[in-house]
Structure formats: structure tokens, C-alpha cells
mmCIF file of C-alpha atoms and ligand atoms in Angstrom:
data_model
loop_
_atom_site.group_PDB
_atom_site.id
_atom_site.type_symbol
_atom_site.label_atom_id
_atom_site.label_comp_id
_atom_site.label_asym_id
_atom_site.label_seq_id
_atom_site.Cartn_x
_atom_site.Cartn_y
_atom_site.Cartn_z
ATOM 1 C CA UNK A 698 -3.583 14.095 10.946
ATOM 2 C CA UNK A 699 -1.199 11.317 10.911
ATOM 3 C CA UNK A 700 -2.908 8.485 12.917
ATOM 4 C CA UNK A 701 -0.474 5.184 14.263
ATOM 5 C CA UNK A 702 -2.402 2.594 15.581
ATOM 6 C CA UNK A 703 0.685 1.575 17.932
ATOM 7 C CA UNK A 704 0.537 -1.175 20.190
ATOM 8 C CA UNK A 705 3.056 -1.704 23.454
ATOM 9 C CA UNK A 706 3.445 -5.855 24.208
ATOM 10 C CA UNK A 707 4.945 -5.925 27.883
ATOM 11 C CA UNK A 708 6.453 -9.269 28.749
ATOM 12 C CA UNK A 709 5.870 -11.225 31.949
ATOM 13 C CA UNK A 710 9.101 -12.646 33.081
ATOM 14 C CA UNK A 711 11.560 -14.913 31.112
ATOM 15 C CA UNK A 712 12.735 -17.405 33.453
ATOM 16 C CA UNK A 713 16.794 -18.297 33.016
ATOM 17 C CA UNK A 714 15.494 -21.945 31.461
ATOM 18 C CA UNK A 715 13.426 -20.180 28.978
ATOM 19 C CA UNK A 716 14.550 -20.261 24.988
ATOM 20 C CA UNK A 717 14.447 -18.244 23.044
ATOM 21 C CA UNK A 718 12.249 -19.946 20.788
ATOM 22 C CA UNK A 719 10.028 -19.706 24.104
ATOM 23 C CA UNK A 720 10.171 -16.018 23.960
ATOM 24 C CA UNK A 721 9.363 -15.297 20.140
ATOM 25 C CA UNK A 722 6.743 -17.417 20.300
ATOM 26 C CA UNK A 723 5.093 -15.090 23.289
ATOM 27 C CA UNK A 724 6.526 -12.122 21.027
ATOM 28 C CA UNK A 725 4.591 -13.720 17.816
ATOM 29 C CA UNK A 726 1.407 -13.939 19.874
ATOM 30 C CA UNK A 727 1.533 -10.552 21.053
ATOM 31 C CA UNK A 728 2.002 -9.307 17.354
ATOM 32 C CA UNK A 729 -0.910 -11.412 16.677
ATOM 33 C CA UNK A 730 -3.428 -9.413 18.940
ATOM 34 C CA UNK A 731 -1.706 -6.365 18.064
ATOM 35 C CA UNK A 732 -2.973 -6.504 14.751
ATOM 36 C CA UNK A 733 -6.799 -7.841 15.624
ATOM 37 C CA UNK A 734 -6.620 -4.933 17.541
ATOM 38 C CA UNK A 735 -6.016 -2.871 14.564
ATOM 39 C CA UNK A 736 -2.310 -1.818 14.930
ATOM 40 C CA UNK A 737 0.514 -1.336 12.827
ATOM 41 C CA UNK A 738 3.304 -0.836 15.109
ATOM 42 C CA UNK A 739 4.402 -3.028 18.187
ATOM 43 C CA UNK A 740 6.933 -2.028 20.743
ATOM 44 C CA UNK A 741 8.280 -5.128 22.284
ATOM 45 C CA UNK A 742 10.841 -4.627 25.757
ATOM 46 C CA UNK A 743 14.413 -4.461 25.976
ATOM 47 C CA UNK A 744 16.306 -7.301 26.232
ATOM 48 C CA UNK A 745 12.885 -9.388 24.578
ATOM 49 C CA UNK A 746 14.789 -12.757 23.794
ATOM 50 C CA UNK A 747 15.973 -13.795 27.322
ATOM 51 C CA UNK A 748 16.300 -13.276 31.103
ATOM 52 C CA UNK A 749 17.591 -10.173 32.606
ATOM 53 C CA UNK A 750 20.989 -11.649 32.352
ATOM 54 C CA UNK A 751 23.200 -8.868 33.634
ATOM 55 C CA UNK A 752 21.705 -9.670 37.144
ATOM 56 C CA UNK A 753 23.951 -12.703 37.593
ATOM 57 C CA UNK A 754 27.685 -12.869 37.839
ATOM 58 C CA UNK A 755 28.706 -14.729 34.456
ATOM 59 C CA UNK A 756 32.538 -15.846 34.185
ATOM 60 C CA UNK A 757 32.468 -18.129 31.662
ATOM 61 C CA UNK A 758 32.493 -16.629 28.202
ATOM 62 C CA UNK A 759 30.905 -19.052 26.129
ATOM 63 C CA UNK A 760 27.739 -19.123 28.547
ATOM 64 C CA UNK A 761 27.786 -14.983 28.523
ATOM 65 C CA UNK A 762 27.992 -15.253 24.284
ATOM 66 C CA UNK A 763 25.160 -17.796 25.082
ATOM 67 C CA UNK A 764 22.504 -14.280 26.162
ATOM 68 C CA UNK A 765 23.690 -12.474 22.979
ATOM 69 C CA UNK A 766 22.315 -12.466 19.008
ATOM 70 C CA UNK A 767 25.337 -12.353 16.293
ATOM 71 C CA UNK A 768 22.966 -11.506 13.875
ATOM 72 C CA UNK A 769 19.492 -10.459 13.204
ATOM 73 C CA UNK A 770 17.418 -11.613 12.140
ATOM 74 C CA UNK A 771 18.845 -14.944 14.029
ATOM 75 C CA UNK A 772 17.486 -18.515 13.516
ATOM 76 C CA UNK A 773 15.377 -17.678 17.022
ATOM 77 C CA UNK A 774 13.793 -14.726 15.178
ATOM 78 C CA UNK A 775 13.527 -14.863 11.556
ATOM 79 C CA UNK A 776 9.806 -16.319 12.329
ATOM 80 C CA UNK A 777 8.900 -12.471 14.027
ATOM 81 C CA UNK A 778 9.896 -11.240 10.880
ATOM 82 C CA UNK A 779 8.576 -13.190 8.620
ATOM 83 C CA UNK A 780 5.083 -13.044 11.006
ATOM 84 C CA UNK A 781 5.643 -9.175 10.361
ATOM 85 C CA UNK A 782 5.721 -8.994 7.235
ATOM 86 C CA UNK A 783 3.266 -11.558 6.491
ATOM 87 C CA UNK A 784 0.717 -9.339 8.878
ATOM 88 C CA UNK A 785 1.814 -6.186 7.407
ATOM 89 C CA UNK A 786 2.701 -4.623 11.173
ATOM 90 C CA UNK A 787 5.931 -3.307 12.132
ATOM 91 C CA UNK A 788 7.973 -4.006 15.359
ATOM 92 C CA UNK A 789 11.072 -2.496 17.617
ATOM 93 C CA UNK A 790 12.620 -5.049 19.706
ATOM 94 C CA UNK A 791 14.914 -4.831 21.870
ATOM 95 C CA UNK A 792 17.817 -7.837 22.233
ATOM 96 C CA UNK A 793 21.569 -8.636 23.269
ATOM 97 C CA UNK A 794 23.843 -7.634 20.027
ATOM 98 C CA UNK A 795 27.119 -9.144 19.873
ATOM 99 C CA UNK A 796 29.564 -7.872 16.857
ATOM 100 C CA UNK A 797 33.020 -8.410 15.913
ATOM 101 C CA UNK A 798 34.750 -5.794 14.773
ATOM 102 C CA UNK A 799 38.177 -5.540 13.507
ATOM 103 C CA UNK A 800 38.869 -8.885 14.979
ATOM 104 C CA UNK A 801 37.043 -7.684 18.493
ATOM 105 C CA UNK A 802 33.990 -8.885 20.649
ATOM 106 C CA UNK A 803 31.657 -6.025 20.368
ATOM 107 C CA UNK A 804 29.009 -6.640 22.835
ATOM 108 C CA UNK A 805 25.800 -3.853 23.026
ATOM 109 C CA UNK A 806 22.401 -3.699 24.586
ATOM 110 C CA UNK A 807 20.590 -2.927 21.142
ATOM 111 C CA UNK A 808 17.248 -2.443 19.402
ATOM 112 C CA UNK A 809 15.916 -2.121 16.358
ATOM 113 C CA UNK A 810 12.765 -0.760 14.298
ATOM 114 C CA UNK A 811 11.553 -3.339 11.478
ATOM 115 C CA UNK A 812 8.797 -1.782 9.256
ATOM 116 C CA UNK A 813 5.964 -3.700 7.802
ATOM 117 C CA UNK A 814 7.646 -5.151 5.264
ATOM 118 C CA UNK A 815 10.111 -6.628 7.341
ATOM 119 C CA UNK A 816 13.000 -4.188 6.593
ATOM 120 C CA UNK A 817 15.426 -3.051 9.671
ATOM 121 C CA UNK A 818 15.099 0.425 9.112
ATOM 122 C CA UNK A 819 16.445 1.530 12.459
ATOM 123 C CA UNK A 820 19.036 0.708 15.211
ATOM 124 C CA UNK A 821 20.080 2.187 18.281
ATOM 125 C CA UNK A 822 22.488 1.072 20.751
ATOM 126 C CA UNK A 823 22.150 1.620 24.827
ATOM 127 C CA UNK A 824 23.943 5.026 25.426
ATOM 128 C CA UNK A 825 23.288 4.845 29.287
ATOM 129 C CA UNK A 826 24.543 1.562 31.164
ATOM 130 C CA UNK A 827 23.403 1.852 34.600
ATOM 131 C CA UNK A 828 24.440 -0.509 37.700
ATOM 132 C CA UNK A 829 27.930 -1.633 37.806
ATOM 133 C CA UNK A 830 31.079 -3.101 35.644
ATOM 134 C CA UNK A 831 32.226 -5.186 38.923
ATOM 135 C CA UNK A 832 30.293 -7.261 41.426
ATOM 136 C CA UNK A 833 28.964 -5.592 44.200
ATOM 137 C CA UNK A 834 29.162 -7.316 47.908
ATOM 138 C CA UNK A 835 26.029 -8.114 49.504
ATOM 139 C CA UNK A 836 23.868 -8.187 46.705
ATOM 140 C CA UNK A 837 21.403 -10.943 45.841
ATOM 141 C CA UNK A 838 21.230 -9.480 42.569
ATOM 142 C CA UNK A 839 23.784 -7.610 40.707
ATOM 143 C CA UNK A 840 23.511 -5.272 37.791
ATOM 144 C CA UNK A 841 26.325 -5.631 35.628
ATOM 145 C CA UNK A 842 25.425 -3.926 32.320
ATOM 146 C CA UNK A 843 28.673 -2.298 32.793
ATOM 147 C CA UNK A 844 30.084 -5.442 32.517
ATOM 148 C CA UNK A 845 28.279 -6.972 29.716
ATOM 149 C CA UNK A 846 27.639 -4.187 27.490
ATOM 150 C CA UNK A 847 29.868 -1.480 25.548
ATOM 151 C CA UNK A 848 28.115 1.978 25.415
ATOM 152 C CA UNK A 849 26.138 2.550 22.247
ATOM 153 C CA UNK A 850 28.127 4.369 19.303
ATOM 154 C CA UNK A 851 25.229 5.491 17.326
ATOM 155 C CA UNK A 852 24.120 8.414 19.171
ATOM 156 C CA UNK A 853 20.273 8.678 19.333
ATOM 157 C CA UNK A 854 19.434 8.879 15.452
ATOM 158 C CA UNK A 855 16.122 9.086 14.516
ATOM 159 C CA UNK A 856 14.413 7.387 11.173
ATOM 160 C CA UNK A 857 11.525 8.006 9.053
ATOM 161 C CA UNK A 858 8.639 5.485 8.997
ATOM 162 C CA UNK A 859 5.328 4.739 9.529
ATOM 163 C CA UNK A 860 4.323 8.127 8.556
ATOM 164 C CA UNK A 861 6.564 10.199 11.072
ATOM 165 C CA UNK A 862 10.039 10.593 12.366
ATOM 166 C CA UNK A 863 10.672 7.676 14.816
ATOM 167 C CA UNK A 864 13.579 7.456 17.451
ATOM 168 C CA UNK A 865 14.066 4.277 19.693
ATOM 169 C CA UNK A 866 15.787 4.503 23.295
ATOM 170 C CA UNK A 867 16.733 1.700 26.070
ATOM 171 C CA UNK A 868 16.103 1.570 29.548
ATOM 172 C CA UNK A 869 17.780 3.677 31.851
ATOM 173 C CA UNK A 870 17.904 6.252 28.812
ATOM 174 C CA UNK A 871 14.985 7.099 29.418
ATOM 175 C CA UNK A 872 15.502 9.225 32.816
ATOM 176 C CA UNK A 873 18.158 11.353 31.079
ATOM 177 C CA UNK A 874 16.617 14.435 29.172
ATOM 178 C CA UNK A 875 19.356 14.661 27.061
ATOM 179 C CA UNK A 876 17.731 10.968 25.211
ATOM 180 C CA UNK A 877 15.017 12.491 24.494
ATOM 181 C CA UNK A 878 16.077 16.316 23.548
ATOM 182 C CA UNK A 879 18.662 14.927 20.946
ATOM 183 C CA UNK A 880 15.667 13.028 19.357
ATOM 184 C CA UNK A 881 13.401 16.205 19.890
ATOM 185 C CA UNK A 882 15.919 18.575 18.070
ATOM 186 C CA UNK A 883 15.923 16.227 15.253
ATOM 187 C CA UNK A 884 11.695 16.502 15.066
ATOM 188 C CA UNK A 885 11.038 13.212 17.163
ATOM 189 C CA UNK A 886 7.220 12.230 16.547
ATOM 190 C CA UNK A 887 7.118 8.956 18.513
ATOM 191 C CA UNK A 888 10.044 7.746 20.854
ATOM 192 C CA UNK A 889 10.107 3.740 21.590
ATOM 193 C CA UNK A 890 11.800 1.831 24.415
ATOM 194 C CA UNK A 891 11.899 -0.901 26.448
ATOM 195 C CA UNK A 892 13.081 -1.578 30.094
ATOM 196 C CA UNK A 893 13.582 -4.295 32.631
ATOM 197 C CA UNK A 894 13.041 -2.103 35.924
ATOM 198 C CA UNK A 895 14.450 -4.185 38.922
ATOM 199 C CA UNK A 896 12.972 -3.229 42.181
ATOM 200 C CA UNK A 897 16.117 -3.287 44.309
ATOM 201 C CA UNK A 898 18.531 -2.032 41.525
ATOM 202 C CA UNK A 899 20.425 0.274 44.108
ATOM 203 C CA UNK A 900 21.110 -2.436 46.236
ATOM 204 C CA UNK A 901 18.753 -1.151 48.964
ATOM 205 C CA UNK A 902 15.143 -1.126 48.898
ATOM 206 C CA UNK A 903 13.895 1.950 50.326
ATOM 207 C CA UNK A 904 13.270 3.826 46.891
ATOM 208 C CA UNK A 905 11.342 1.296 45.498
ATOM 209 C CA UNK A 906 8.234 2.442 46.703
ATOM 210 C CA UNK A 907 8.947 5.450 43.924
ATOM 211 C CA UNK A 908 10.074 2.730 41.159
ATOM 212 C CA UNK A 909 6.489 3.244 39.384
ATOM 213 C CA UNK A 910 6.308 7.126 39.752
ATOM 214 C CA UNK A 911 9.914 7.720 38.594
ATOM 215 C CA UNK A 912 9.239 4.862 35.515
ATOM 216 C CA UNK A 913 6.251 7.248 34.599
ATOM 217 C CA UNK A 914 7.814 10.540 35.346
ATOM 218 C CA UNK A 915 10.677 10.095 33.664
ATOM 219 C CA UNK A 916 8.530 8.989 30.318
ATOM 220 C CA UNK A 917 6.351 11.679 30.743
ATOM 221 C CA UNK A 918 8.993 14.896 31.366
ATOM 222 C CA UNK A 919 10.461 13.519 28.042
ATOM 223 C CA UNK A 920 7.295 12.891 26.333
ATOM 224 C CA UNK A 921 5.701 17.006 27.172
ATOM 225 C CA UNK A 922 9.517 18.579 27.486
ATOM 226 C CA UNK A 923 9.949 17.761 23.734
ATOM 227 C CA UNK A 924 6.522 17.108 22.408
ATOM 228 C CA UNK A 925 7.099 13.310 21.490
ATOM 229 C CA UNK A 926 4.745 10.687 22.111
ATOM 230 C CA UNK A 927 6.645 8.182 24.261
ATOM 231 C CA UNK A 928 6.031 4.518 24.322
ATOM 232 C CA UNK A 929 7.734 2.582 27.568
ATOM 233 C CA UNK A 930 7.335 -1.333 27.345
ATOM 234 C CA UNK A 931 8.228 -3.200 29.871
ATOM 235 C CA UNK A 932 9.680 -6.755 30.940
ATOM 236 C CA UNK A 933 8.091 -7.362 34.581
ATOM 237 C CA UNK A 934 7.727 -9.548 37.028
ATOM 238 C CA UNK A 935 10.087 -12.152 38.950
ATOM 239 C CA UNK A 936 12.360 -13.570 37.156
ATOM 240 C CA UNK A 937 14.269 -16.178 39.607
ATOM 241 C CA UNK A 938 13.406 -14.154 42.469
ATOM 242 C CA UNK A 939 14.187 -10.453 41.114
ATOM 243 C CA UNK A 940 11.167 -8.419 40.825
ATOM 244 C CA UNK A 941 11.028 -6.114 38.040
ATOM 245 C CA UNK A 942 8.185 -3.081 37.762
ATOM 246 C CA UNK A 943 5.740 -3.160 34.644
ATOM 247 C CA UNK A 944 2.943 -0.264 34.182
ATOM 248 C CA UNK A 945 4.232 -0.081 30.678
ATOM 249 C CA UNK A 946 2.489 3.263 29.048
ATOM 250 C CA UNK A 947 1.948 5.103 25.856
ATOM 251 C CA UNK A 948 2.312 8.827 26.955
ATOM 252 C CA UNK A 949 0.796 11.285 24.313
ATOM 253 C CA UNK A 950 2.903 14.680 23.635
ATOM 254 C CA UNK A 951 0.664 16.547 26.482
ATOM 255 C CA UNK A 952 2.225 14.095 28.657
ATOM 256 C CA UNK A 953 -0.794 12.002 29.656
ATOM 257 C CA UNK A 954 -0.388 8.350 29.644
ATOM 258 C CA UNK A 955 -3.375 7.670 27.501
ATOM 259 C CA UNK A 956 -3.046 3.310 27.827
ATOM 260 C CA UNK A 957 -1.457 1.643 30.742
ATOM 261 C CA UNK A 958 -0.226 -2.022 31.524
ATOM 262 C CA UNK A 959 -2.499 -3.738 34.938
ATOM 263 C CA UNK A 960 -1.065 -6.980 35.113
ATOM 264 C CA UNK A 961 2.313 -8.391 35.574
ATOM 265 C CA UNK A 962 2.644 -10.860 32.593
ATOM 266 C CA UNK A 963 2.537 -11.060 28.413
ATOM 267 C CA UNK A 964 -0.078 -7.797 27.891
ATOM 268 C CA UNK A 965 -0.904 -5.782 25.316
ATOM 269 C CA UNK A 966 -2.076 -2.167 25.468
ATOM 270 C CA UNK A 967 -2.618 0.077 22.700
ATOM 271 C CA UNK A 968 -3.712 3.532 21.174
ATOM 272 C CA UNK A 969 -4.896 5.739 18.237
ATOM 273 C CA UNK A 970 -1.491 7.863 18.208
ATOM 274 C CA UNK A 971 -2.036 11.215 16.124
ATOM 275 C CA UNK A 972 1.516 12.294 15.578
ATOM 276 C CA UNK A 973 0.422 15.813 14.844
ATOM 277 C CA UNK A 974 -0.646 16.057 18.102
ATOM 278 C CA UNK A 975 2.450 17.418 19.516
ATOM 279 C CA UNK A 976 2.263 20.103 16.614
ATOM 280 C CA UNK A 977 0.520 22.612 19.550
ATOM 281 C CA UNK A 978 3.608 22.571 21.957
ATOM 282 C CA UNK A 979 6.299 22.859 19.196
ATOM 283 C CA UNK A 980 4.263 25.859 17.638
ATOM 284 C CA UNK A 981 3.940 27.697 20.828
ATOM 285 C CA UNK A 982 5.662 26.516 24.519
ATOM 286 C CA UNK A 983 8.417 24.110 22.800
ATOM 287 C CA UNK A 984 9.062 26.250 19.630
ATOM 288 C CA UNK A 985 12.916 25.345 20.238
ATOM 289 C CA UNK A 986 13.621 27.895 17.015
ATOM 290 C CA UNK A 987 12.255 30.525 18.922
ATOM 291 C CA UNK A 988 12.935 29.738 22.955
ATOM 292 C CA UNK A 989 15.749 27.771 23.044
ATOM 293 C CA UNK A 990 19.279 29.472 24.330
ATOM 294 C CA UNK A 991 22.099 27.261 23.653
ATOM 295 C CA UNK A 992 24.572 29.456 23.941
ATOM 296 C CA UNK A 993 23.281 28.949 28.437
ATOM 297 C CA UNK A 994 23.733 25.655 27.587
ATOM 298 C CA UNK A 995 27.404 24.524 26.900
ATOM 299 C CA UNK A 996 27.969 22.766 30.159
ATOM 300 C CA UNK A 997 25.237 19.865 29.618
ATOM 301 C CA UNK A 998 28.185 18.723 26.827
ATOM 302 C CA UNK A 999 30.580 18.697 28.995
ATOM 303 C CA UNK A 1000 32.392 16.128 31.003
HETATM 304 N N1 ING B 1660 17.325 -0.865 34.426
HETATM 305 C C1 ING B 1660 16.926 0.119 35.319
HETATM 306 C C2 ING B 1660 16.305 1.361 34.725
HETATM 307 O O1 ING B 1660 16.958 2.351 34.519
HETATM 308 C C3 ING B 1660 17.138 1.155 37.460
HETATM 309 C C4 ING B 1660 17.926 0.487 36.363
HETATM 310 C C5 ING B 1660 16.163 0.448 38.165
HETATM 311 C C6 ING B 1660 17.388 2.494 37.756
HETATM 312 C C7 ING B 1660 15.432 1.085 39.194
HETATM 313 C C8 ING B 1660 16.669 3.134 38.772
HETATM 314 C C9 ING B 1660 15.705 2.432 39.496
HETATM 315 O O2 ING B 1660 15.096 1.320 34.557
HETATM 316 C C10 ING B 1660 17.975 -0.820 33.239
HETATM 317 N N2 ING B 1660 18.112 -1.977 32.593
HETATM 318 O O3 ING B 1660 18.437 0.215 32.801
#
């Protein structure tokens, strides 16, 4: 078998004062008792560096550029890589990406996966932008990904490392199936995101009471549908008054969340992956070679 010891390091919140020399250094620790604990992998959240920015209504462009990395590793984070390598464990992390290209402001909710040497050996950019490009009346908080972010032009590519095929995903891409089937058709072992779950995202309040169950569901359907391991770390808790939802899980190929998140701050859960354990559905219930119909299928690709 093809053990991972793989550790997920949920964040409590980052507060809108917070640096980001605050946050790496609650990233650095987390990597820290990742690897007393034995692991080689940590999945840190989306959006790891700062506050849930896209909740506030930003005009001015220079503070907006403010949220945003123009390269990585930047100043802020070269000392998670060089703790990484110096540790020998590897890390996804999920930040604010802005690019120029061809003389344009590129701006992407991104991630990457660093290997224990230190080497960015995968990206991914946010596919699925929930919430809003405009403003929304009434709102205490807004949600203006939209806004912020371009969607991601890399598609969902997957990368080889620490012994298996490793695909990353963001967020609200992880309650479409399609994230996770693209990833499975390319022979997926372990899919990593993070997500910053506001309660109240809708604008109304009356679904958050199934926040938690559709965070786990969602990571779950993908994990068994395409017999992945899924690993879902979360940023949590109230950042200037907007609540966000933690239970971050690792989710084993079966489905079963075999390590769960209790609290609502810096916490780090972990797990003896086997990435040959999803080898039972893919020979048998999710043989896609066998089962799978595409020809039924066109209208999922279209518009
Ligand atoms: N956030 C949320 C997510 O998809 C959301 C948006 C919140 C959708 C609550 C549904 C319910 O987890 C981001 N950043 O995508």
C-alpha cells in the first residue's frame, strides 16, 4: 500500500488587522505539529494569508491589490517554504494570486501543492466563484468573489507526488461533481481544498442550520462517487462579525470522514491515508472503463 501520513491545519479566524506575517507564523506552527505528529503532507485553507476579504465592499484598488500575492513564494511566505523544506513535509495552500498578463491585472483565488523539498509542483485556480460580482442591498456581509476574482483557466489538472496522483480544488468547487469527476477520470488518489464557509452566504439565514451537513456531504459524494480520498480544511470562525463553519475532515474513498475538526480555531487533525484504498471501488462499483456511458452524458458540457 501507499501510506500518506496527511495532516489538515484549519485556521481560526484572521481578523482584517491581522498580517500576514501573523498568519504564516500560525501556518508555520501548524506545519510544526504536523510533522511531530508524523506527517508529510499539510493541507492549509483557502485564502490562508488574510481575512475573508471578498465579504467587504473594496473600491479602492490599491487597498484590494493590498489582499493579493504577486508572487510566490512572497516575502510573507518564503519562511513556510523554507520551514518545509527544512522539515521535509509538503504543503497546499491556498492564497489571493494576482498576475499581469499581457499588460493586464489578472486577479485569481489560487492554490498550490509544494512538495517536501520545497518545489511548487502544482497549481490550480478557483473554477467556481460563488456569491456575487455587484453589491447586494441589505446585506451585512457581501460575497463578492465575482468581483474580486477571474475564473480559474487551468481546468482541474492533477499532479504526481507524494507517492500518488494529487488534484487540489477551492471552496465552493467542492459541491459541484463535475470538480471532482474531472480529477477522478484522470486517476485522482487524494483531492485537497480549502474553504471559508460563511454562515449567511445567501443572504438569509434559514439554511444555515444545513451549512455543516452540506460542507460534509458535498466532500463525501465526491470522495465515494470517484473513489478519492478528500481532504476539506477549513478557515472558521468570526472574522469581524461573519461566522464561518469549520468541521474540517479527511474523508477516506468509502466516504467516511475518518478525522474531524472540534474546535473553532488553529487545529490540526490528521490520518494514515492508504491511497490504494480506493483501489476496491474503481475495480468493481466505479470501474468508469467498464460503467461509465458518456455518450448519456453530453449535456453536463453544455451551457
Ligand atoms: N464559500 C462558500 C462555499 O461554497 C457558500 C459559499 C457558503 C455556499 C455557504 C453555500 C453555503 O463554501 C466560498 N468561498 O466558496
Amino acid at each position: 500500500s501507499r501510506y500518506v501520513m496527511t495532516a489538515s491545519a484549519q485556521m481560526g479566524p484572521i481578523s482584517k488587522s491581522e498580517t500576514r506575517a501573523d498568519a504564516v507564523k500560525r501556518l508555520v506552527e501548524m506545519m510544526r505539529e504536523a510533522k511531530g505528529r508524523g506527517c508529510e503532507l499539510v493541507v492549509f485553507t483557502e485564502l490562508a494569508l488574510t481575512t475573508f476579504f471578498p465579504r467587504w465592499v473594496i473600491e479602492d484598488e490599491a487597498e484590494l491589490d493590498s489582499y493579493y500575492e504577486t508572487e510566490m513564494p512572497s516575502a510573507a511566505t518564503l519562511p513556510l517554504f523554507e520551514e518545509a523544506s527544512k522539515l521535509g513535509i509538503g504543503f497546499y495552500l491556498g492564497y489571493a494570486e494576482l498576475v499581469i498578463e499581457n499588460g493586464v491585472k489578472r486577479r485569481y483565488n489560487t492554490s498550490i501543492l509544494v512538495d517536501q523539498t520545497g518545489t511548487i509542483i502544482g497549481k490550480y485556480r478557483k473554477v467556481h466563484l460563488p456569491g456575487h460580482s455587484e453589491p447586494q442591498e441589505g446585506r451585512a456581509f457581501q460575497h463578492l468573489e465575482k468581483a474580486y476574482f477571474e475564473p480559474g483557466d487551468l481546468g482541474f489538472p492533477v499532479c504526481r507526488g507524494f507517492g500518488g496522483v494529487m488534484g487540489m480544488a477551492i471552496c465552493n468547487d467542492r459541491r459541484w461533481p463535475e470538480t471532482y469527476r474531472v480529477m477522478g477520470l484522470q486517476g485522482v488518489d487524494m483531492v485537497m481544498l480549502g474553504y471559508n464557509t460563511p454562515f449567511g452566504h445567501t443572504g438569509k439565514h434559514e439554511t444555515d442550520a444545513l451549512t455543516n451537513f452540506h460542507n460534509h456531504l458535498s466532500m463525501q459524494a465526491g470522495a465515494y462517487q470517484n473513489a478519492t480520498w478528500v481532504v476539506g480544511t477549513a478557515k472558521c470562525g468570526d472574522e469581524e462579525g461573519s461566522v464561518m463553519g469549520g468541521q474540517s475532515v479527511i474523508v477516506a474513498p468509502s466516504g467516511e470522514i475518518v478525522a474531524q475538526s472540534y474546535t473553532m480555531e488553529d487545529e490540526v487533525i490528521t490520518a494514515k491515508c492508504d491511497l490504494d484504498a480506493g483501489n476496491i471501488y474503481r475495480e468493481t462499483v466505479f470501474n468508469f472503463e467498464i460503467h461509465r456511458r458518456p455518450e448519456h452524458y453530453g449535456l453536463i458540457v453544455e451551457r
